[in-house]
């Protein structure tokens, strides 16, 4: 074929043979050097042609410089709309962690790879209709190795179905729905459990804190949003198990304009502990009404939800003081490496680390940890690696107590909620004692 | 004894919240009575008033009640502009067109608020939010008391304007027969625009009064439109006493329900009442043809 008639990119037969020969010589040389360098002798006697692929690759990479790989990780979160308050800080946490990993040369994989991670951000627009569509688009992209999302209870099960059908590993950094991992999605993994399970921690914590202070609660009321009915059941079950008299279990919904009547009843019936799962606006209203009525239970504690919202303290100011909240991370926790992350965040962004960002950072740590163990860059290999995750708290910037180890359904069995209390306008960790950086103020000082 | 106290407490809260509902519905009722438009964007102006009060408190460091000073000119101007730009071109179109227009406007305002203020649910906490005003054991927050009393005052002012002024006569004339009013020399669009702006302004003032004890986020506008719709159906068109009674019905239903049942039941009771009224007395409890 004449040079001028060639199709661009096409090579001549002669050049093809030249290149093939060079490649064969090169590969042979690498293989010979690899055999020669193996001192333990266990694998040198194994003919290359019959060795398992993994072993062969390992021998080859023992001396060859690792090849650089880039993987795309989908981050499917609500970045706009009503749930964006959850999505953005988590995604910021991911980006922060991936930047740190990439700046350090990527994930070191013993199978001859240094893996750089590229986040692919996709916005669910806080819409339960949009989220599955975007999941479908992401899942059908062959270059996406894993997706994390969606922190949007109304959409998460549909999204999980899509990814299950397309066999895309889904790593959930936080979501309320327990059904996510109890519905048979074998490639789905979650770091904190759903709210039904997680809400038990606040009951346990308030019990232990009150007992340790010598003034335990005896008669408690549980107030929870009607959107999470099983949370109320879980809290009641746990409280009953711990010997509390559950005076009332109250379901309310977002239409509730005023909590005065409810609080009058609880105060007059001698309820000395409030255990809550409430939305942001309702958390503020409840505290305002408690103050208005000069109602002073020994402790007021909430699982996630409104008490964790940055607007809770910003709005209530001193009235938020000594309120207790079960969260995922507090900056004063006794966790290896946490200070470095918190300080670097402050230096990089100029702001304090948001309460939800460590969920993204920890999920990124799980992704990196799994990538460091995969034998090949495939979804199947990553699912396998995720299922074998066993990370300690503080390991590789995993900041969510108490480490990460998934069971067969994909739930992190090592998880423990850290419970904090607003002291001096800042959330301080007060439980569990081995992680907590501070002491609880118990009982809550009276309003007056 | 405790039951009596709880019922009294629920009634007290329900009455004062109900009065603010009546104020919020006043403009909705004016718009429907005069222009025959179910303006589902009405709640967006309540939301606007709430955000204005929030910003007055947060950014200017002033009491949120000072926002009334800004709310009156801003809401009047925006209301006039919305009427001129949206409802004048649509006048004479079928009712369903105007209904959809109102709904579209509501969605537009909700998204504008989302863009301007973000999706977070925000609130203010001032001394009046937590200061209790009580008689015996029954009380409400000072902010609720102010909202209820100010609502009654505002409703009285608007009623005076409608029933005792020359402008009010023109409004009622346009409401009863726009063509006849026009033949008498009344500038119908100008009167409509002024009435629409008046309604929008009352909604915005209602928002200012609500913010010390109600959190705000962009979707709250449609929620208030729905409440106003329920109050209007129960009250009927063109009746100030009807608005007060229907507002109290809504407030007390919500408050009493929240005392004994999951609060979602309040809306069930309200909507059942609406359906029954529409069957038995479609003009509402006190309704007339127009204002």
XYZ file of C-alpha atoms in Angstrom:
739
model
C 0.000 0.000 0.000
C 1.419 3.335 -0.919
C 2.026 5.731 1.946
C -0.222 8.416 0.484
C -3.145 6.002 0.061
C -3.180 4.826 3.662
C -6.156 5.462 5.874
C -5.096 7.677 8.804
C -4.117 5.522 11.779
C -3.608 2.408 9.671
C -0.152 0.818 9.811
C 1.686 -1.184 7.188
C 2.209 -4.916 7.500
C 5.966 -4.377 7.825
C 5.576 -1.886 10.660
C 3.064 -4.188 12.376
C 5.578 -7.057 12.299
C 8.343 -4.755 13.585
C 6.228 -3.576 16.492
C 4.974 -7.060 17.363
C 8.524 -8.354 17.426
C 9.704 -5.556 19.677
C 6.757 -6.081 22.011
C 7.436 -9.825 22.218
C 11.129 -9.223 22.969
C 10.238 -6.652 25.582
C 7.710 -8.899 27.322
C 10.140 -11.795 27.268
C 12.862 -9.642 28.822
C 10.539 -8.458 31.588
C 9.471 -12.020 32.310
C 13.099 -13.229 32.485
C 14.121 -10.378 34.811
C 11.109 -11.090 36.980
C 12.071 -14.764 37.365
C 15.655 -13.917 38.056
C 14.803 -11.459 40.860
C 12.584 -13.843 42.768
C 14.717 -14.924 45.720
C 12.308 -17.101 47.666
C 12.177 -19.638 44.886
C 8.559 -20.523 45.535
C 7.282 -19.117 42.293
C 10.379 -19.230 40.135
C 9.898 -22.881 39.412
C 6.426 -22.341 38.203
C 6.352 -22.150 34.475
C 4.845 -18.821 33.498
C 2.544 -20.451 31.053
C 0.749 -22.430 33.742
C 0.699 -19.905 36.581
C -2.508 -18.193 37.606
C -2.939 -14.841 35.951
C -2.654 -12.967 39.232
C 0.641 -14.547 40.150
C 2.080 -13.888 36.758
C 1.084 -10.226 36.942
C 2.559 -9.978 40.404
C 5.900 -11.306 39.207
C 5.946 -8.923 36.306
C 5.173 -5.879 38.441
C 7.682 -6.667 41.138
C 10.252 -4.797 39.154
C 8.337 -2.885 36.491
C 7.180 0.581 37.502
C 3.459 0.594 38.286
C 1.216 1.615 35.448
C -0.952 4.643 36.004
C -4.655 4.046 35.827
C -7.547 6.430 36.243
C -10.932 5.214 37.388
C -14.194 7.098 37.252
C -16.363 7.000 40.359
C -19.900 8.294 39.967
C -21.210 10.556 42.713
C -24.974 10.592 42.323
C -26.243 13.069 44.902
C -28.765 15.881 45.207
C -26.659 18.929 44.367
C -29.602 21.232 43.766
C -33.099 21.318 45.217
C -34.443 20.628 48.655
C -32.036 17.795 49.548
C -28.931 19.621 48.338
C -28.073 20.466 51.933
C -27.235 16.784 52.329
C -25.695 16.148 48.920
C -23.241 19.020 48.618
C -21.219 18.559 51.833
C -20.947 14.822 51.205
C -19.729 15.384 47.648
C -17.324 18.037 48.923
C -15.986 15.404 51.313
C -15.464 12.965 48.419
C -13.685 15.548 46.298
C -11.458 16.571 49.194
C -10.500 12.946 49.869
C -9.929 12.063 46.203
C -7.740 15.166 45.782
C -5.632 14.054 48.743
C -5.332 10.525 47.367
C -4.443 11.709 43.872
C -1.950 14.258 45.187
C -0.201 11.424 47.019
C 0.230 9.549 43.731
C -3.054 7.686 43.671
C -4.092 4.400 45.245
C -1.174 1.944 45.404
C -2.311 -1.415 44.172
C 0.102 -4.365 44.526
C -0.953 -5.676 41.139
C 1.119 -3.066 39.411
C -1.201 -0.101 39.370
C -1.227 3.382 40.796
C -4.843 4.362 40.560
C -5.954 7.922 40.275
C -9.629 8.558 41.091
C -11.777 10.863 39.015
C -15.141 11.800 40.550
C -18.000 12.106 38.078
C -20.621 14.355 39.654
C -24.254 13.803 38.719
C -27.100 15.824 40.211
C -30.361 14.087 41.131
C -31.939 17.549 41.456
C -33.492 16.241 44.711
C -36.113 14.594 42.537
C -37.229 10.978 42.981
C -38.017 10.937 39.253
C -34.687 12.306 38.077
C -32.501 10.143 40.340
C -33.332 6.772 38.675
C -32.900 8.291 35.208
C -29.465 9.596 36.123
C -28.647 6.241 37.705
C -29.551 4.534 34.433
C -27.277 6.901 32.497
C -24.386 6.417 34.918
C -24.818 2.654 35.111
C -24.743 2.322 31.357
C -21.425 4.121 31.122
C -18.803 1.389 30.914
C -16.139 3.721 32.291
C -17.923 4.109 35.635
C -16.539 1.567 38.088
C -18.647 2.372 41.149
C -21.320 4.840 42.157
C -21.901 6.446 45.527
C -25.227 7.994 46.380
C -27.935 9.049 46.791
C -28.813 10.383 50.265
C -32.387 10.764 49.183
C -34.752 8.304 50.813
C -37.531 8.754 48.299
C -35.272 7.639 45.446
C -32.707 5.311 46.920
C -34.551 2.026 46.411
C -35.310 2.749 42.761
C -31.694 3.749 42.245
C -30.499 0.573 43.962
C -32.723 -1.468 41.634
C -31.165 0.170 38.590
C -27.630 -0.484 39.780
C -28.484 -4.060 40.772
C -29.763 -4.700 37.248
C -26.620 -3.199 35.718
C -24.352 -4.833 38.342
C -22.818 -1.527 39.400
C -21.442 -1.444 42.946
C -23.374 1.145 44.975
C -21.739 2.590 48.063
C -24.123 4.546 50.226
C -22.492 7.188 52.419
C -25.694 7.843 54.384
C -29.366 7.098 53.889
C -32.366 6.711 56.163
C -33.918 3.646 54.518
C -32.976 0.334 56.092
C -34.585 -1.488 53.169
C -31.647 -0.457 51.001
C -29.609 -3.351 52.319
C -32.417 -5.653 53.397
C -33.894 -5.999 49.911
C -31.351 -8.349 48.406
C -29.205 -5.893 46.448
C -25.961 -7.849 46.723
C -23.761 -5.160 45.193
C -24.990 -2.450 47.568
C -22.963 -1.382 50.605
C -23.769 1.204 53.229
C -21.508 2.802 55.837
C -23.975 4.003 58.491
C -26.991 1.709 58.822
C -30.507 2.949 58.161
C -32.338 5.090 60.681
C -34.290 2.158 62.157
C -31.026 0.674 63.360
C -29.150 3.917 63.917
C -31.855 5.491 66.071
C -31.244 2.926 68.809
C -27.864 4.481 69.568
C -29.302 7.737 70.921
C -31.465 5.788 73.373
C -28.467 3.755 74.544
C -26.284 6.830 74.807
C -28.799 8.821 76.865
C -29.299 5.847 79.142
C -25.565 5.430 79.760
C -24.907 9.157 80.126
C -27.747 9.595 82.640
C -26.693 6.544 84.621
C -23.061 7.646 84.702
C -24.138 11.072 85.943
C -26.246 9.477 88.680
C -29.505 10.953 87.401
C -30.968 8.543 84.882
C -34.160 9.259 82.977
C -37.111 7.145 84.048
C -40.111 8.316 82.024
C -39.394 9.167 78.426
C -41.351 10.343 75.390
C -40.411 9.528 71.820
C -41.311 12.074 69.147
C -40.599 11.176 65.538
C -41.529 12.329 62.070
C -44.291 10.303 60.426
C -42.064 9.776 57.389
C -39.893 7.355 59.380
C -42.430 5.253 61.306
C -40.040 2.394 62.005
C -37.694 4.809 63.793
C -40.353 5.353 66.464
C -40.767 1.589 66.841
C -37.014 1.046 67.111
C -36.603 3.768 69.704
C -39.525 2.462 71.732
C -38.199 -1.102 71.575
C -34.739 -0.016 72.689
C -36.097 2.212 75.461
C -38.323 -0.559 76.769
C -35.415 -3.009 76.637
C -33.364 -0.605 78.742
C -36.125 -0.368 81.327
C -37.546 3.075 80.584
C -41.207 3.867 81.047
C -42.173 5.050 77.562
C -44.953 7.480 78.466
C -45.734 8.455 74.883
C -44.639 7.647 71.367
C -45.763 10.549 69.204
C -45.758 10.612 65.424
C -46.017 14.075 63.904
C -45.835 15.298 60.331
C -44.577 18.357 58.519
C -48.009 20.008 58.688
C -47.660 20.440 62.450
C -47.740 24.172 63.044
C -47.336 24.155 66.792
C -46.028 21.800 69.471
C -47.275 23.702 72.511
C -50.160 21.403 73.391
C -48.004 18.303 72.991
C -45.298 19.737 75.243
C -47.788 20.886 77.888
C -48.999 17.305 78.134
C -45.496 15.843 78.382
C -44.453 18.358 81.014
C -47.554 17.796 83.104
C -47.231 14.018 82.992
C -43.669 14.212 84.318
C -41.743 13.051 81.259
C -38.083 13.538 82.171
C -36.428 12.561 78.907
C -37.183 13.433 75.288
C -35.884 11.181 72.525
C -36.464 12.629 69.089
C -36.130 12.172 65.371
C -37.359 15.447 63.939
C -36.843 17.596 60.873
C -34.887 20.848 60.924
C -37.802 23.267 61.229
C -39.520 21.155 63.851
C -36.358 20.849 65.933
C -36.295 24.635 66.227
C -40.010 24.863 67.045
C -39.739 22.156 69.709
C -36.905 23.897 71.515
C -38.707 27.250 71.327
C -41.815 25.703 72.880
C -39.800 23.953 75.608
C -38.301 27.271 76.579
C -41.635 29.043 76.392
C -43.099 26.452 78.805
C -39.970 26.373 80.977
C -39.981 22.621 80.447
C -36.778 21.052 81.736
C -36.366 17.325 81.137
C -33.085 15.790 82.332
C -31.994 15.290 78.751
C -33.179 16.061 75.240
C -31.555 13.995 72.524
C -32.201 13.489 68.852
C -31.145 10.931 66.314
C -29.777 12.704 63.228
C -32.291 15.004 61.523
C -32.896 18.543 62.689
C -30.522 18.670 65.652
C -27.631 17.976 63.262
C -28.584 20.751 60.884
C -26.159 23.683 60.897
C -29.192 25.970 61.032
C -30.226 24.499 64.386
C -27.473 26.235 66.343
C -27.315 29.200 63.975
C -30.998 29.927 64.579
C -31.402 29.021 68.222
C -28.071 30.324 69.478
C -27.819 29.836 73.235
C -31.192 28.067 73.302
C -29.564 25.105 71.536
C -27.092 24.717 74.391
C -26.841 21.218 75.920
C -29.113 19.610 73.349
C -27.837 16.147 72.479
C -27.565 14.762 68.982
C -26.464 11.493 67.458
C -24.229 12.256 64.523
C -21.460 10.764 62.431
C -18.459 12.875 63.317
C -17.474 15.619 65.724
C -14.197 17.439 65.324
C -13.074 16.783 68.897
C -13.301 12.988 68.588
C -10.305 10.919 69.651
C -9.635 9.454 66.214
C -6.198 8.983 64.655
C -5.666 11.311 61.744
C -8.882 13.261 62.274
C -7.085 16.431 63.332
C -5.005 16.421 60.156
C -8.117 16.102 58.009
C -9.970 18.812 59.921
C -7.009 21.198 59.729
C -6.368 20.556 56.060
C -10.032 21.123 55.301
C -9.854 24.452 57.098
C -6.686 25.419 55.235
C -8.024 24.318 51.862
C -11.508 25.740 52.048
C -11.171 28.448 54.688
C -14.206 26.983 56.482
C -14.803 24.507 59.275
C -15.525 21.007 58.071
C -19.302 20.506 57.668
C -20.841 17.789 59.808
C -21.721 15.658 56.748
C -18.409 15.957 54.891
C -16.688 13.171 56.900
C -19.296 10.775 55.481
C -17.977 11.567 51.999
C -14.375 11.397 53.177
C -14.983 8.023 54.818
C -16.821 6.616 51.805
C -13.913 7.784 49.630
C -11.568 5.953 52.007
C -13.585 2.766 51.534
C -13.403 3.145 47.749
C -9.649 3.696 47.869
C -9.167 0.788 50.239
C -11.094 -1.525 47.921
C -9.179 -0.267 44.885
C -5.926 -1.060 46.663
C -6.994 -4.703 46.826
C -8.595 -5.382 43.425
C -6.818 -7.678 41.018
C -8.309 -5.941 38.032
C -10.255 -2.788 37.424
C -13.697 -4.232 36.968
C -17.013 -3.807 38.715
C -17.042 -7.450 39.756
C -13.598 -7.213 41.294
C -14.586 -4.053 43.143
C -17.756 -5.648 44.529
C -15.640 -8.530 45.790
C -13.087 -6.162 47.322
C -15.793 -4.068 48.996
C -17.358 -7.155 50.531
C -13.978 -7.960 52.100
C -13.489 -4.456 53.549
C -12.141 -4.416 57.075
C -11.068 -0.897 58.068
C -10.346 0.454 61.520
C -11.488 3.863 62.704
C -8.890 6.390 61.561
C -7.367 4.054 58.962
C -6.758 5.893 55.674
C -8.938 8.796 56.897
C -11.933 6.616 57.638
C -13.588 8.862 60.216
C -16.958 7.239 60.893
C -16.957 5.269 64.141
C -16.129 2.511 64.645
C -14.568 1.366 61.375
C -15.982 -0.496 58.412
C -16.729 -4.166 57.886
C -19.671 -5.136 55.709
C -21.865 -8.136 56.410
C -23.422 -10.294 53.696
C -26.210 -7.772 53.134
C -23.807 -4.849 52.765
C -24.403 -3.218 56.160
C -21.401 -1.894 58.055
C -21.463 -3.979 61.230
C -18.699 -1.961 62.895
C -20.766 1.239 62.888
C -21.454 3.186 66.074
C -23.191 6.566 66.195
C -21.137 9.194 67.945
C -23.299 11.288 70.212
C -22.548 14.942 70.735
C -23.833 17.814 72.794
C -23.884 21.507 71.941
C -21.564 23.194 74.400
C -20.520 26.793 73.870
C -22.274 26.799 70.510
C -20.224 23.868 69.205
C -21.054 20.164 68.966
C -18.764 18.206 71.312
C -18.592 14.428 71.261
C -19.751 12.907 74.566
C -20.403 9.236 73.725
C -19.121 6.507 73.360
C -16.530 7.178 76.057
C -13.582 5.654 74.167
C -14.053 8.079 71.261
C -15.621 11.093 72.962
C -13.511 14.190 73.329
C -15.605 15.798 76.045
C -17.892 15.247 79.020
C -21.671 15.425 78.966
C -23.550 18.154 80.769
C -26.257 16.132 82.535
C -28.881 16.915 83.609
C -29.580 19.797 81.247
C -29.525 23.057 83.230
C -32.974 24.634 83.556
C -33.958 27.399 81.148
C -34.310 29.959 83.851
C -58.227 18.411 84.847
C -55.271 17.754 82.579
C -57.627 17.105 79.671
C -59.325 20.463 80.199
C -55.971 22.193 80.326
C -54.828 20.485 77.127
C -58.038 21.297 75.277
C -57.868 24.928 76.456
C -54.248 25.114 75.384
C -55.042 23.668 71.975
C -57.899 26.124 71.541
C -55.703 29.082 72.504
C -52.998 28.161 70.017
C -55.578 27.279 67.356
C -57.376 30.610 67.684
C -54.273 32.726 67.256
C -52.839 30.681 64.403
C -56.287 30.634 62.800
C -56.415 34.416 62.806
C -53.200 34.557 60.775
C -54.714 32.048 58.338
C -57.664 34.412 57.935
C -55.282 37.264 57.105
C -53.372 35.130 54.635
C -56.645 34.145 52.943
C -57.936 37.699 52.691
C -55.980 38.494 49.526
C -56.759 35.094 48.034
C -60.452 35.781 48.587
C -60.186 39.309 47.125
C -58.502 38.004 43.976
C -61.087 35.279 43.498
C -64.063 37.478 44.375
C -63.051 40.314 42.075
C -61.138 38.723 39.237
C -62.508 35.169 39.457
C -58.964 33.844 39.543
C -57.876 31.089 41.927
C -54.389 32.439 42.371
C -52.265 29.548 43.604
C -49.265 31.864 43.593
C -50.786 33.699 46.544
C -48.864 31.608 49.097
C -45.631 32.606 47.373
C -46.189 36.142 48.644
C -46.553 34.818 52.184
C -43.249 33.026 51.629
C -41.781 36.269 50.240
C -42.853 38.148 53.367
C -41.259 35.474 55.536
C -37.932 35.663 53.680
C -38.029 39.459 53.798
C -38.461 39.338 57.577
C -35.726 36.728 57.849
C -33.282 38.878 55.893
C -34.249 41.971 57.878
C -33.361 40.060 61.025
C -30.240 38.297 59.740
C -28.663 40.901 57.480
C -29.845 44.192 58.962
C -29.859 43.021 62.568
C -33.329 44.474 63.084
C -36.456 42.906 64.516
C -38.185 40.843 61.823
C -41.316 42.941 62.382
C -39.520 45.918 60.803
C -39.830 44.050 57.517
C -43.422 45.318 57.307
C -41.942 48.685 56.307
C -40.262 47.046 53.314
C -43.012 44.521 52.643
C -45.717 47.086 51.903
C -44.003 48.889 48.973
C -42.240 45.778 47.627
C -45.315 43.540 47.719
C -47.518 46.262 46.242
C -45.080 46.803 43.380
C -44.552 43.101 42.701
C -48.286 42.410 42.965
C -49.086 45.237 40.541
C -46.440 44.021 38.115
C -47.649 40.413 38.276
C -51.204 41.517 37.629
C -50.176 43.750 34.703
C -47.755 41.302 33.093
C -49.516 37.999 33.746
C -53.181 38.366 34.535
C -54.115 41.235 32.200
C -52.986 39.311 29.093
C -54.904 36.287 30.385
C -58.103 38.148 31.232
C -61.114 36.790 29.440
C -59.515 33.383 29.073
C -61.230 30.307 30.540
C -60.992 29.796 34.307
C -58.821 26.714 33.958
C -56.252 28.726 31.969
C -56.001 31.252 34.776
C -55.805 28.462 37.356
C -52.885 26.886 35.509
C -51.310 30.311 35.184
C -51.471 30.749 38.959
C -49.972 27.327 39.491
C -47.198 28.106 37.028
C -46.479 31.366 38.816
C -46.323 29.513 42.129
C -43.738 27.108 40.715
C -41.811 30.034 39.249
C -41.694 31.839 42.597
C -40.742 28.651 44.420
C -37.785 28.109 42.113
C -36.809 31.764 42.280
C -36.732 31.458 46.087
C -34.698 28.273 45.766
C -32.194 30.159 43.643
C -32.110 33.235 45.868
C -32.279 31.691 49.334
C -31.366 28.016 48.871
C -33.276 24.921 49.871
C -32.568 25.010 53.600
C -35.416 25.330 56.032
C -34.667 28.464 58.024
C -36.221 30.204 60.987
C -35.599 33.009 63.434
C -35.466 32.816 67.184
C -36.233 36.071 68.988
C -37.244 36.654 72.585
C -40.874 36.951 71.532
C -40.704 33.445 70.015
C -40.131 31.898 73.431
C -41.756 34.445 75.761
C -44.972 32.998 77.134
C -48.129 35.015 77.607
C -50.445 33.016 79.857
C -53.751 33.297 81.618
C -53.876 30.754 84.409
C -52.174 27.684 82.935
C -53.074 28.395 79.335
C -50.769 30.436 77.183
C -49.180 31.108 73.844
C -45.963 32.712 72.718
C -45.850 36.485 72.521
C -45.119 36.173 68.793
C -48.349 34.213 68.260
C -50.272 36.804 70.238
C -48.826 39.626 68.119
C -49.599 37.738 64.897
C -53.207 37.086 65.911
C -53.884 40.660 67.062
C -52.147 42.213 64.053
C -54.130 39.938 61.740
C -57.416 41.123 63.232
C -56.254 44.724 62.840
C -55.201 44.175 59.203
C -58.457 42.438 58.351
C -60.375 45.319 59.911
C -58.368 47.855 57.895
C -58.992 46.014 54.619
C -62.683 45.569 55.455
C -62.899 49.317 56.115
C -61.233 50.051 52.776
C -63.564 47.706 50.897
C -66.822 48.699 52.594
C -66.302 52.312 53.625
C -64.185 54.056 50.980
C -64.684 55.243 47.413
C -62.017 52.839 46.231
C -63.851 50.016 48.009
C -67.060 50.914 46.197
C -65.229 50.699 42.885
C -63.794 47.318 43.879
C -67.228 45.990 44.777
C -68.701 47.420 41.590
C -66.053 45.683 39.461
C -66.587 42.476 41.420
C -70.348 42.547 40.821
C -70.341 43.525 37.139
C -67.119 44.598 35.434
C -68.842 45.715 32.222
C -71.360 47.883 34.028
C -68.568 49.290 36.173
C -66.610 50.157 33.050
C -69.624 51.883 31.530
C -69.834 53.966 34.704
C -66.300 55.184 34.080
C -64.453 52.888 36.456
C -61.059 51.811 35.109
C -61.532 48.111 35.664
C -57.932 46.985 35.155
C -56.637 49.736 37.409
C -59.066 48.762 40.174
C -58.228 45.090 39.715
C -54.538 45.856 39.868
C -54.927 47.852 43.075
C -57.061 45.130 44.656
C -54.590 42.447 43.570
C -51.707 44.469 45.033
C -53.674 44.941 48.244
C -54.254 41.190 48.502
C -50.608 40.424 47.831
C -49.532 42.973 50.452
C -51.730 41.408 53.126
C -50.182 38.035 52.275
C -46.658 39.430 52.626
C -47.533 41.076 55.955
C -48.958 37.736 57.070
C -45.592 36.181 56.226
C -43.757 38.773 58.318
C -46.040 38.047 61.275
C -45.545 34.284 60.939
C -41.750 34.103 60.788
C -41.036 34.359 64.541
C -42.784 31.014 65.091
C -42.853 29.353 61.663
C -39.863 28.135 59.664
C -39.650 28.959 55.980
C -38.399 27.154 52.903
C -39.359 27.619 49.242
C -42.117 24.947 49.137
C -44.041 26.632 51.966
C -45.701 28.975 49.455
C -47.828 26.247 47.905
C -48.686 24.920 51.375
C -50.097 28.333 52.308
C -52.016 28.531 49.029
C -53.662 25.240 49.919
C -54.554 26.495 53.392
C -55.979 29.699 51.868
C -57.997 27.604 49.417
C -59.487 25.554 52.283
C -60.346 28.687 54.273
C -61.925 30.271 51.195
C -64.073 27.226 50.438
C -65.235 27.008 54.049
C -65.848 30.749 54.377
C -67.240 31.525 50.956
C -66.443 34.551 48.839
C -66.850 38.159 49.956
C -67.248 37.690 53.667
C -64.897 38.976 56.323
C -66.666 37.242 59.229
C -66.604 34.062 57.152
C -62.837 34.347 56.718
C -62.368 34.743 60.443
C -64.572 31.772 61.270
C -62.982 29.564 58.607
C -59.472 30.612 59.656
C -60.293 29.700 63.241
C -61.770 26.398 62.071
C -58.509 25.551 60.316
C -56.284 26.664 63.196
C -58.275 24.909 65.895
C -58.623 21.719 63.842
C -54.871 21.578 63.374
C -54.144 22.325 66.987
C -56.673 19.920 68.501
C -55.693 17.149 66.116
C -52.014 17.593 66.965
C -52.912 17.219 70.645
C -54.434 13.781 70.245
C -53.634 12.285 66.859
C -50.777 12.209 64.387
C -51.038 15.667 62.873
C -51.522 14.325 59.346
C -55.124 13.711 60.414
C -55.727 17.468 60.599
C -55.544 17.761 56.831
C -57.834 14.753 56.452
C -60.469 16.418 58.655
C -60.074 19.732 56.840
C -60.420 18.213 53.400
C -63.397 16.081 54.459
C -65.031 19.295 55.719
C -64.286 20.956 52.394
C -65.832 18.088 50.420
C -68.925 18.041 52.632
C -69.327 21.797 52.331
C -68.944 21.679 48.572
C -71.752 19.114 48.463
C -74.086 20.681 51.018
C -73.338 24.382 50.750
C -71.113 25.091 47.769
C -71.138 28.844 48.377
C -69.411 28.273 51.760
C -70.680 28.983 55.260
C -71.106 32.715 54.756
C -70.561 33.026 51.039
C -72.115 35.502 48.644
C -71.692 35.918 44.929
C -68.953 38.523 45.201
C -67.373 41.029 47.570
